[in-house]
Coordinates of C-alpha atoms and ligand atoms in Angstrom, one line a residue:
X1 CA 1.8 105.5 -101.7
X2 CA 2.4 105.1 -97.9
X3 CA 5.8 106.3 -98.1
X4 CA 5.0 109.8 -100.0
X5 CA 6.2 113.1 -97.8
X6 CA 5.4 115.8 -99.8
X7 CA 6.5 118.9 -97.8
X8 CA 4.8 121.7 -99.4
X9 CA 1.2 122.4 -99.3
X10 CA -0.2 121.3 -103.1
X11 CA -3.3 123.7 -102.4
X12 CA -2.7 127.4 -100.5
X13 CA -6.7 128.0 -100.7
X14 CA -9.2 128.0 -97.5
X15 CA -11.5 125.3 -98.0
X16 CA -15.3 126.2 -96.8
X17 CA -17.5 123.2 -95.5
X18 CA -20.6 124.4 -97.2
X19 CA -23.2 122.5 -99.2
X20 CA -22.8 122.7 -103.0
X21 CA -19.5 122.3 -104.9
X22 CA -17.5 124.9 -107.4
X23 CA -15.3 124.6 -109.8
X24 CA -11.6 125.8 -108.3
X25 CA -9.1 127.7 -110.0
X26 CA -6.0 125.7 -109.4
X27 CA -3.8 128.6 -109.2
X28 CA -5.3 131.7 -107.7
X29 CA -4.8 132.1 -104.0
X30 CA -7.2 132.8 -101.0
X31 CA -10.1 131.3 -103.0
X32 CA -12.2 128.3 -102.5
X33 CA -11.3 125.3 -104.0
X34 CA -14.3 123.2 -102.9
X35 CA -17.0 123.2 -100.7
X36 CA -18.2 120.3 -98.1
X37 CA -20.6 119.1 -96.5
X38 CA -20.7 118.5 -93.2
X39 CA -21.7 114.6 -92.1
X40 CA -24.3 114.3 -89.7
X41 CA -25.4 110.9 -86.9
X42 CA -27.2 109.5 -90.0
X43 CA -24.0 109.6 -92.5
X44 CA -21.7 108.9 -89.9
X45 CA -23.9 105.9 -88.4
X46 CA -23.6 104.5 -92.3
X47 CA -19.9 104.9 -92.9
X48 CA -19.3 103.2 -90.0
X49 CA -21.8 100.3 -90.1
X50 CA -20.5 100.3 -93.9
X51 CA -16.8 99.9 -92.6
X52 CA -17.6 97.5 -90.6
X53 CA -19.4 95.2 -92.5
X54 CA -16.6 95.1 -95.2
X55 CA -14.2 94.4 -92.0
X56 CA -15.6 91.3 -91.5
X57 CA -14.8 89.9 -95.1
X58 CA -11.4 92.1 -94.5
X59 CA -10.2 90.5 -90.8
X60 CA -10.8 86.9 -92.2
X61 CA -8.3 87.1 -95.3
X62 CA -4.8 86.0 -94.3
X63 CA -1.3 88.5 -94.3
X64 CA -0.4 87.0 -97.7
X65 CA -4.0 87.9 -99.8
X66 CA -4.3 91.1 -97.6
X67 CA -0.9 92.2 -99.6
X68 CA -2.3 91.6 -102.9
X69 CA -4.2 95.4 -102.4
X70 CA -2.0 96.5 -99.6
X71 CA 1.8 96.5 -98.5
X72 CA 1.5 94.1 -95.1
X73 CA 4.2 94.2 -92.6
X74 CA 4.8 90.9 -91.1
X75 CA 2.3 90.5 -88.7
X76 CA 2.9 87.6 -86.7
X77 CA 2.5 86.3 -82.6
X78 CA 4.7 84.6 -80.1
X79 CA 5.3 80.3 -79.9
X80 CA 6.0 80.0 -75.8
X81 CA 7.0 76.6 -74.5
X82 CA 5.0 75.3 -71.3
X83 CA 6.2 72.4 -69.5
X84 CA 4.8 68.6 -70.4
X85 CA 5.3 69.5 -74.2
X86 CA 2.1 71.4 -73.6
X87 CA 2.7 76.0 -75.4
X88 CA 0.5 78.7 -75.4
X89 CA 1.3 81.0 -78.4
X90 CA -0.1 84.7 -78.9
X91 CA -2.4 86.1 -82.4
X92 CA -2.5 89.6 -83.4
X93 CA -6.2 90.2 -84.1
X94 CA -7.7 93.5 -85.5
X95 CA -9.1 96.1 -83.5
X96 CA -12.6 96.6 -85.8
X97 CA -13.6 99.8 -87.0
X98 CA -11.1 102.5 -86.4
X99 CA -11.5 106.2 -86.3
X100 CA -8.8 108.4 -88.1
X101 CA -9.0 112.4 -87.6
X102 CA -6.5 114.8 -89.1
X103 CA -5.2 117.9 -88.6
X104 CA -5.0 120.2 -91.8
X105 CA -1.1 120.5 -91.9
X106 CA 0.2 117.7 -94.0
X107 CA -3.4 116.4 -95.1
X108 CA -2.3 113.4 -96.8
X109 CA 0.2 111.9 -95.0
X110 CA -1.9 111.9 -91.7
X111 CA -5.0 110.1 -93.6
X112 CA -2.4 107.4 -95.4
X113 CA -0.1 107.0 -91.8
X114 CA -3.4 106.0 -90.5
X115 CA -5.0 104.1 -92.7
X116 CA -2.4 101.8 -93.9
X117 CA -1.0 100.1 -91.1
X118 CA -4.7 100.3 -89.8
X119 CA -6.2 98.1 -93.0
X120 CA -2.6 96.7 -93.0
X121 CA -3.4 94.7 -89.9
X122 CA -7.6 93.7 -90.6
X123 CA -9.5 96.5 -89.5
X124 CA -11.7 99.3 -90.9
X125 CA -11.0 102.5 -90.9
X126 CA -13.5 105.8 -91.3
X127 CA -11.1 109.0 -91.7
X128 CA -11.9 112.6 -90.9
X129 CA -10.1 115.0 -92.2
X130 CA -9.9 118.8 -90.9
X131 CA -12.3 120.9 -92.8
X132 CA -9.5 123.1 -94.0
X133 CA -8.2 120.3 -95.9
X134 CA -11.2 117.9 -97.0
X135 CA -10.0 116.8 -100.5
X136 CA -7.0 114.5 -100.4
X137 CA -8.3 111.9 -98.2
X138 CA -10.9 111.4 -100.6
X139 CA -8.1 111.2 -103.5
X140 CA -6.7 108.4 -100.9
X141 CA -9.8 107.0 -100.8
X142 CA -9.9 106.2 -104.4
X143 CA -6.3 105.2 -104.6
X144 CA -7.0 102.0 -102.3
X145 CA -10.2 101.5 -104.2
X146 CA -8.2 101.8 -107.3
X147 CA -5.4 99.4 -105.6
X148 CA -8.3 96.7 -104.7
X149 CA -9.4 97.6 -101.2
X150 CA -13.0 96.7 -101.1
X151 CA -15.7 99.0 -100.9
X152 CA -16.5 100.2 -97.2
X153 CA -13.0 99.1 -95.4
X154 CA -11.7 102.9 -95.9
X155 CA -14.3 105.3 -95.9
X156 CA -14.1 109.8 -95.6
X157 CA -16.8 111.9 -93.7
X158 CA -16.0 115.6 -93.6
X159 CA -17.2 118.1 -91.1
X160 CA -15.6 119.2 -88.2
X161 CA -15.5 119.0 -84.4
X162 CA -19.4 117.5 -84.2
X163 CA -18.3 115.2 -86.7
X164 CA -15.6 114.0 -84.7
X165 CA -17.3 113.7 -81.6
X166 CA -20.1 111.6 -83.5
X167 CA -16.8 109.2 -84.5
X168 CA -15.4 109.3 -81.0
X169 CA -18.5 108.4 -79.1
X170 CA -19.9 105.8 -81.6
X171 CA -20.3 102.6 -79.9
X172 CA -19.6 100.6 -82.5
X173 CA -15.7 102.3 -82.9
X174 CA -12.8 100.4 -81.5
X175 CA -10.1 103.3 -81.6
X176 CA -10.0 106.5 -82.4
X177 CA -6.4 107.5 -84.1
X178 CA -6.2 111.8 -83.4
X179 CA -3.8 114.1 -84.8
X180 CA -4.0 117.7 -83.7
X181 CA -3.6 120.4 -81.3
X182 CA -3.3 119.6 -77.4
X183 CA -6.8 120.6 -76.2
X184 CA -8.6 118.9 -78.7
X185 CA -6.7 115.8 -78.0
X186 CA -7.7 116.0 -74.5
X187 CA -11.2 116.2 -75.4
X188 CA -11.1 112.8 -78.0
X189 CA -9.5 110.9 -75.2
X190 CA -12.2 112.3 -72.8
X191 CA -15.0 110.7 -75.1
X192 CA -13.0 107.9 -75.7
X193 CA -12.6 106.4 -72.1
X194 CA -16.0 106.2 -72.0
X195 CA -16.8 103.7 -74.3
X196 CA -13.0 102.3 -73.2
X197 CA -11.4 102.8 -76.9
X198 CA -8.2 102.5 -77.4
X199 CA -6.7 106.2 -78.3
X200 CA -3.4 107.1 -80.1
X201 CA -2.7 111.1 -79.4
X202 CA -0.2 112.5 -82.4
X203 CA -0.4 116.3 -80.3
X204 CA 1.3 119.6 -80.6
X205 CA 5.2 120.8 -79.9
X206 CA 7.6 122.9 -79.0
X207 CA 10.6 121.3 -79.8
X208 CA 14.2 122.2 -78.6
X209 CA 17.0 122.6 -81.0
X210 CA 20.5 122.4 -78.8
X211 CA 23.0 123.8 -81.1
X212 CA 27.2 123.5 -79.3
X213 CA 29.4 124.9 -80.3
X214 CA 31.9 122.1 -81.6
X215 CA 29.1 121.3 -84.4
X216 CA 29.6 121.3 -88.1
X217 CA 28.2 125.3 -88.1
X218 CA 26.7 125.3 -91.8
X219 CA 24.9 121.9 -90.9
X220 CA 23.3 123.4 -88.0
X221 CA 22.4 126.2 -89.7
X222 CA 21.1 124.1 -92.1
X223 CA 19.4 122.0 -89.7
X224 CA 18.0 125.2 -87.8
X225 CA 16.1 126.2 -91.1
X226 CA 14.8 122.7 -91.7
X227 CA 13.6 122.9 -88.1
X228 CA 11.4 125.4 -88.6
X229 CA 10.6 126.5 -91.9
X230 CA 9.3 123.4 -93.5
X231 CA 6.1 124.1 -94.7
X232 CA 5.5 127.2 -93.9
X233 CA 6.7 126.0 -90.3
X234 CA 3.4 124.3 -90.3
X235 CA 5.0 121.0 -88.6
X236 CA 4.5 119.7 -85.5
X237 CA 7.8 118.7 -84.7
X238 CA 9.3 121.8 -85.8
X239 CA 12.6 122.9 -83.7
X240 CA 11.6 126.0 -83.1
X241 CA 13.4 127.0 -79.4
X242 CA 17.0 127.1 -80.9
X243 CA 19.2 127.2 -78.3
X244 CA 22.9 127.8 -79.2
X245 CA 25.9 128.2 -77.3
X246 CA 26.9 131.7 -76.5
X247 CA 30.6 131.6 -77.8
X248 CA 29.1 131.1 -81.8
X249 CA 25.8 132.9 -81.3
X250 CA 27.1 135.5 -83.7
X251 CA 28.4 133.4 -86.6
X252 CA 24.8 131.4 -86.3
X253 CA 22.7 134.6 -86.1
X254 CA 24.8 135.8 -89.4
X255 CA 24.2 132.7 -91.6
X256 CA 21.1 131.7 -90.6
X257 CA 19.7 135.2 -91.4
X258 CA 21.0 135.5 -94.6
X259 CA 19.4 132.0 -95.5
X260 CA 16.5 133.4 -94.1
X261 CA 16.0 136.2 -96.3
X262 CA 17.1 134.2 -99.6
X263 CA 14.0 131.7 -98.9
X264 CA 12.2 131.7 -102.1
X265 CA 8.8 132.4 -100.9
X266 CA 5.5 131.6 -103.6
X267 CA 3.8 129.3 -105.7
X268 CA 4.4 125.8 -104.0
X269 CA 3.5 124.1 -107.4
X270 CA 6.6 125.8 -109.1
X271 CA 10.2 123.6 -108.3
X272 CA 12.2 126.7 -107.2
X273 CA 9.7 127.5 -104.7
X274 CA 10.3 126.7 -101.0
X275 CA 8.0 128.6 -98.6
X276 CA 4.4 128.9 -99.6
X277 CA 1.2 130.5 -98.1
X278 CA -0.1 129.5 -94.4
X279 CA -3.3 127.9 -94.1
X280 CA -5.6 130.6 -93.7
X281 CA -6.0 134.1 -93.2
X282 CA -7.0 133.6 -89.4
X283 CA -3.6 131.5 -89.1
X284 CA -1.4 134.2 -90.9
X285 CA -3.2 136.6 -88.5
X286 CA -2.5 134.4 -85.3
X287 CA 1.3 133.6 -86.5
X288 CA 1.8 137.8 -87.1
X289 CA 0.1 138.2 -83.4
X290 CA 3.1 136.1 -82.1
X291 CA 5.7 138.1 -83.6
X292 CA 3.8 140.8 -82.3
X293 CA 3.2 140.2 -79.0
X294 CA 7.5 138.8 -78.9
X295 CA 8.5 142.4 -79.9
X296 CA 6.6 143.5 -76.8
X297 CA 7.8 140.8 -74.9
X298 CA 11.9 142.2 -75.7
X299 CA 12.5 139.8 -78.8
X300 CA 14.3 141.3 -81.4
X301 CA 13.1 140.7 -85.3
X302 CA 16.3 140.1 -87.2
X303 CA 14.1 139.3 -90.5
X304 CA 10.8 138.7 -91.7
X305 CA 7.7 138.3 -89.4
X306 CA 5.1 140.5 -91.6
X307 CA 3.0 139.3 -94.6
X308 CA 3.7 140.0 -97.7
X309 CA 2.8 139.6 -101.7
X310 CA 4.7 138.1 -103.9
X311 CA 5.6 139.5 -107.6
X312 CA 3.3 136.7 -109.3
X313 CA -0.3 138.1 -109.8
X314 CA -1.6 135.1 -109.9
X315 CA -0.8 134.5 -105.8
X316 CA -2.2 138.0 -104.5
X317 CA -4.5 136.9 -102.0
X318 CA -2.6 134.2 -100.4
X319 CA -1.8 134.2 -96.4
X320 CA 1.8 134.7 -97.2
X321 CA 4.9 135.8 -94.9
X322 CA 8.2 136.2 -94.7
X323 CA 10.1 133.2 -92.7
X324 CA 11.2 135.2 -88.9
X325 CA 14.0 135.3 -86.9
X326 CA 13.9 136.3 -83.4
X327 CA 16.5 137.5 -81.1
X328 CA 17.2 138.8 -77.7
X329 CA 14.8 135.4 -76.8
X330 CA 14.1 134.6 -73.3
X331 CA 12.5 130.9 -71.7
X332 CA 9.1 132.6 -70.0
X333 CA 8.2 134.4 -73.4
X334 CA 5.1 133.6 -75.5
X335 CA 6.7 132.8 -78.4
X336 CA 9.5 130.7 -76.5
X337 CA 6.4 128.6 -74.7
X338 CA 3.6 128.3 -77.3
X339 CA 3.8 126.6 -80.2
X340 CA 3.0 129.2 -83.3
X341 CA 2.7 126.5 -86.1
X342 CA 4.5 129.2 -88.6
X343 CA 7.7 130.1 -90.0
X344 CA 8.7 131.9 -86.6
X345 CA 12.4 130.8 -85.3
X346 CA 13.1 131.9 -81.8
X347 CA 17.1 132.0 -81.0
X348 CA 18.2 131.7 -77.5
X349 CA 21.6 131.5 -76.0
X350 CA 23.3 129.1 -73.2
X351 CA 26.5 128.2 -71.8
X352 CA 26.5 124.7 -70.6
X353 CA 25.2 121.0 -71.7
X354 CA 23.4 120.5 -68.2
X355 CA 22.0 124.1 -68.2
X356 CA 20.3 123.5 -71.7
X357 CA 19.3 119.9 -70.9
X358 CA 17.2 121.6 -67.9
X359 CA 15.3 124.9 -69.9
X360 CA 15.0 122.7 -73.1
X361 CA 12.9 119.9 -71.1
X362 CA 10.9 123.1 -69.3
X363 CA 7.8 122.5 -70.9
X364 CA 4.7 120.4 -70.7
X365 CA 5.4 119.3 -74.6
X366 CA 7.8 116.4 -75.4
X367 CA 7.2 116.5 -79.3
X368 CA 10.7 116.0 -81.0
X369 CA 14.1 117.4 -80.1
X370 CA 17.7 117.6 -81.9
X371 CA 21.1 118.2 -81.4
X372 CA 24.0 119.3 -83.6
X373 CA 27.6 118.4 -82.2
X374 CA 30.7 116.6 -83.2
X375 CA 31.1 114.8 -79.9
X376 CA 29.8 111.8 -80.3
X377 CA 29.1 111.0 -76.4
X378 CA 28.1 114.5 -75.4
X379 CA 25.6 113.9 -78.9
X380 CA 24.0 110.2 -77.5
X381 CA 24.1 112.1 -73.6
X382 CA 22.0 114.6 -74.7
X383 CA 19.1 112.2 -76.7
X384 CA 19.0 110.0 -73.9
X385 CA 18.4 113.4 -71.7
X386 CA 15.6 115.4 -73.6
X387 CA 12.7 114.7 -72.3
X388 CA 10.8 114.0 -76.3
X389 CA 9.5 111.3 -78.4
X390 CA 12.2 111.9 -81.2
X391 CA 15.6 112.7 -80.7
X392 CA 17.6 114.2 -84.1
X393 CA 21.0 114.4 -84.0
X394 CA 23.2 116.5 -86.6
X395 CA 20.3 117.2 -88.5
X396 CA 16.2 117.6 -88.4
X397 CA 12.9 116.6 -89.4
X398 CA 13.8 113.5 -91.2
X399 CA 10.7 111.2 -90.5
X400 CA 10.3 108.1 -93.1
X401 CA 7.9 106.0 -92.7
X402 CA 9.8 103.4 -91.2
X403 CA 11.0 105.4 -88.9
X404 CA 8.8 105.5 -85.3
X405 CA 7.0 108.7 -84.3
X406 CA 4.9 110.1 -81.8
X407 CA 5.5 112.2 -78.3
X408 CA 6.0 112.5 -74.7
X409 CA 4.2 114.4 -71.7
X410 CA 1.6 116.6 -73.3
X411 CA 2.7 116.0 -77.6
X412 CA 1.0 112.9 -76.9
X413 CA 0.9 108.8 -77.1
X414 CA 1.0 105.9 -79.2
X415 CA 3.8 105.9 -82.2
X416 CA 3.0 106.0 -86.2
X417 CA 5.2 104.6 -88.8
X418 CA 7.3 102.0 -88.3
X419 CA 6.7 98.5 -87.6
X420 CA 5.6 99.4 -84.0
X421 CA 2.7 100.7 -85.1
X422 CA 1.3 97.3 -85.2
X423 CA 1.0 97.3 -81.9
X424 CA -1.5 100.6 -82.2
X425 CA -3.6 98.6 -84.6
X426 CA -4.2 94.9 -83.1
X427 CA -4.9 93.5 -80.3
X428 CA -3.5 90.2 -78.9
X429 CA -4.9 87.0 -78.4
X430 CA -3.4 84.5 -76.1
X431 CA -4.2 80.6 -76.4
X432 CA -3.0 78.0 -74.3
X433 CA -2.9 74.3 -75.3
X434 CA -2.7 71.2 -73.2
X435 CA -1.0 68.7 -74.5
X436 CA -1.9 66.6 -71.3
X437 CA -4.4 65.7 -69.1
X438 CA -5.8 67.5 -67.0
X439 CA -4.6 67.8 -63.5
X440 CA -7.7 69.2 -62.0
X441 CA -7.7 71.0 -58.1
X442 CA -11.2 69.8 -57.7
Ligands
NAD1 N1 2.0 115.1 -83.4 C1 1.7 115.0 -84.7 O1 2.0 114.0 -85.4 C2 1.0 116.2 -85.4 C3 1.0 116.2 -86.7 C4 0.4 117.3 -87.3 C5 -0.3 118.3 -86.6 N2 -0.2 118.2 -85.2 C6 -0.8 119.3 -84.4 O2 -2.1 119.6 -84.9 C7 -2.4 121.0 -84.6 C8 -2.9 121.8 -85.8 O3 -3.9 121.1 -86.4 P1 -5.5 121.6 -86.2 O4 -5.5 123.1 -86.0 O5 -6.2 121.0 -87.3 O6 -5.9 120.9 -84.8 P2 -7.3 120.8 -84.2 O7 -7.1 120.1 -82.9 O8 -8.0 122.1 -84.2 O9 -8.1 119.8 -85.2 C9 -7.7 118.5 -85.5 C10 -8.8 117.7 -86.0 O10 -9.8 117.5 -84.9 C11 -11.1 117.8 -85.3 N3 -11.8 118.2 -84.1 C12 -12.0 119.4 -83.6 N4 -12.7 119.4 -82.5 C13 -13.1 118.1 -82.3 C14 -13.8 117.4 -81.3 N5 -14.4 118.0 -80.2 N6 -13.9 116.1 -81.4 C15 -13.3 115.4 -82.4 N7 -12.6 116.0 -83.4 C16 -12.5 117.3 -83.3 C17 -10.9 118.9 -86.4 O11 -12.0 119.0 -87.2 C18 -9.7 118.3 -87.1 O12 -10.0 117.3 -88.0 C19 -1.1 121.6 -84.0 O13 -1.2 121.6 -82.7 C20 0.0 120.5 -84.5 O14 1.1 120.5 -83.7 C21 0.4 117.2 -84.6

């Protein structure tokens, strides 16, 4: 359960946050699947008063019972010697209630990287999930209930951004855990340091992709494409400033266009399928607006970059477009600087490792980075260089759960997955013990 990555988006439908619920039609696109509502102080104030109650049953149950319900990592503290036989040693306590808010990209991983190491190590957590995607937290929900968590320690309130500043700014909320876009980050952690709650920021990218050229070329063109057109290039971490040495620029632009353009693009439910439809009409809108404003800017569309329908009836509707390449890129454009959160690849060319090292770290994001090369001190130089909270090298967007992740500079702070994120979720108690008397200044 923790460990699932499913890439692809199950549901390609725009979900309203309305009151009343419909029936959805599983496999039309551009059609409501559900309808919300939003939660207001009252529902809000009782999901978290409900967490917490069942967090103090929850906090008191040791590692080893904990695990009946719920994978526990070892959570343990620090035996430190003091002299006259006399130690101190360190417990990792809970946090209390924590606050989890999603963005709408990869739904269900967000809501279970948060939630399990959060219950994982005592506390509560009450999830938000973006209003675009309300539905699978609540399938999560009933997983853990299914799995034995007890009733109240995970609970789901959908709405939006008044929802989440209720969550932020109740007092009764010892962290709030935030996954989204830069500015809205800012303003969680604004809310947050006034009732001094811990924050963990999981923010936006603009990663570099330094392609040499002594790498393995169809690797790195296979990296390139994982880099950015996973999910609809609806990742955070996406690589999508590919920078590759001038002397194979024309062998890369060759193969990774043809790839390009053989991208099965449809119904994500079907096996062959490996693009499906963005998010939303606005978002398909907003991701063809980049393209747009590129070609003004001098970029140079070698493929793609307009929507279009597939040959299944069933998917007219959907926000669909074909995966983009972009050539003739230069560092101050648009779609060089902003992240575009779709299937937008901008190529750019360079010459030397320190030159790259410098325009790759020009920006106030610090997501996730990669480099494909075959020399293996030039490849270590270079991750130790980029300025970025991930470093992959010969290949791209590999991120298992044990694995940790979170950014630098602007992408963020704090780190999910892996056993570090213990840290994130506990706080830690120090107790000293005399084994003496006590030798008393007064
Ligand atoms: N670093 C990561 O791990 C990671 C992972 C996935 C997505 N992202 C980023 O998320 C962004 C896309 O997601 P999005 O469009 O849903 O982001 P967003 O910032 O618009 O919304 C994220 C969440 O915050 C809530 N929200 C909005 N305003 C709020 C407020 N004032 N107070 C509290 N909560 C509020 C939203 O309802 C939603 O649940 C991209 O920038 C992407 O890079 C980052």
């Amino acid at each position: 359960m923790i460990g699932c990555t499913t890439w692809l988006h199950p549901y390609v439908f725009y979900l309203g946050a309305q009151p009343a619920c419909k029936p959805a039609n599983l496999v039309c696109v551009g059609r409501i699947l559900c309808q919300m509502v939003p939660c207001g102080a009252e529902e809000v104030d009782e999901a978290i008063k409900s967490a917490h109650a069942a967090y103090l049953q929850w906090r008191k149950m040791a590692g080893m019972e904990r695990a009946r319900v719920i994978c526990v990592l070892f959570i343990k503290g620090q035996h430190i010697q003091l002299p006259g036989g006399s130690f101190a040693y360190t417990r990792r306590e809970p946090l209390g209630v924590c606050v989890g808010i999603g963005a709408w990209n990869y739904p269900f991983q967000i809501a279970s990287w948060k939630s399990a190491p959060a219950l994982a190590c005592g506390n509560a957590m009450v999830f938000k999930p973006s209003p675009m995607t309300p539905v699978t937290a609540v399938i999560l929900a009933e997983i853990y209930k299914e799995a034995g968590v007890p009733d109240g320690l995970f609970c789901v309130v959908q709405g939006g951004a008044d929802t989440g500043t209720l969550l932020c700014q109740h007092p009764k909320v010892a962290k709030v855990s935030f996954t989204g876009s830069v500015p809205t980050g800012k303003k969680v952690m604004e809310m947050s340091a006034k009732g001094v709650k811990q924050v963990t920021l999981e923010l936006g990218g603009k990663s570099p992709l330094l392609i040499f050229k002594d790498c393995e070329l169809e690797n790195a063109v296979k990296g390139a494409l994982m880099a950015n057109f996973l999910t609809q290039g609806e990742v955070c971490c996406n690589g999508t400033r590919v920078y590759v040495q001038r002397e194979i620029m024309p062998q890369f632009l060759e193969k990774v266009v043809k790839r390009t353009k053989a991208i099965p693009v449809g119904d994500p439910l079907l096996d062959g399928t490996r693009m499906g439809a963005l998010i939303s009409k606005p978002h398909l809108e907003k991701v063809l607006g980049f393209v747009s404003q590129a070609k003004k800017e001098g970029a140079k569309v070698l493929c793609g970059g307009e929507p279009i329908v597939p040959s299944d009836p069933n998917l007219k509707g959907g926000y669909f477009m074909a995966p983009c390449v972009l050539d003739n890129c230069r560092d101050d454009m648009t779609c060089v600087k902003e992240e575009i959160f779709g299937p937008v690849m901008s190529v750019l060319p360079f010459d030397t490792e320190e030159e790259v090292i410098g325009r790759a770290n020009n920006t106030t994001f610090g997501l996730a980075s990669g480099v494909f090369t075959r020399d293996i001190s030039r490849a270590h130089r270079v991750a130790e260089n980029l300025e970025a909270g991930t470093c992959f090298i010969n290949n791209y967007n590999i991120s298992p759960v044990e694995v940790p992740f979170g950014g630098y500079k602007m992408s963020g702070f704090g780190r999910e997955n892996g056993q570090v994120t213990i840290e994130y979720y506990s706080q830690l108690k120090t107790v000293v013990v005399e084994m003496g008397d006590v030798d008393s200044l007064f």
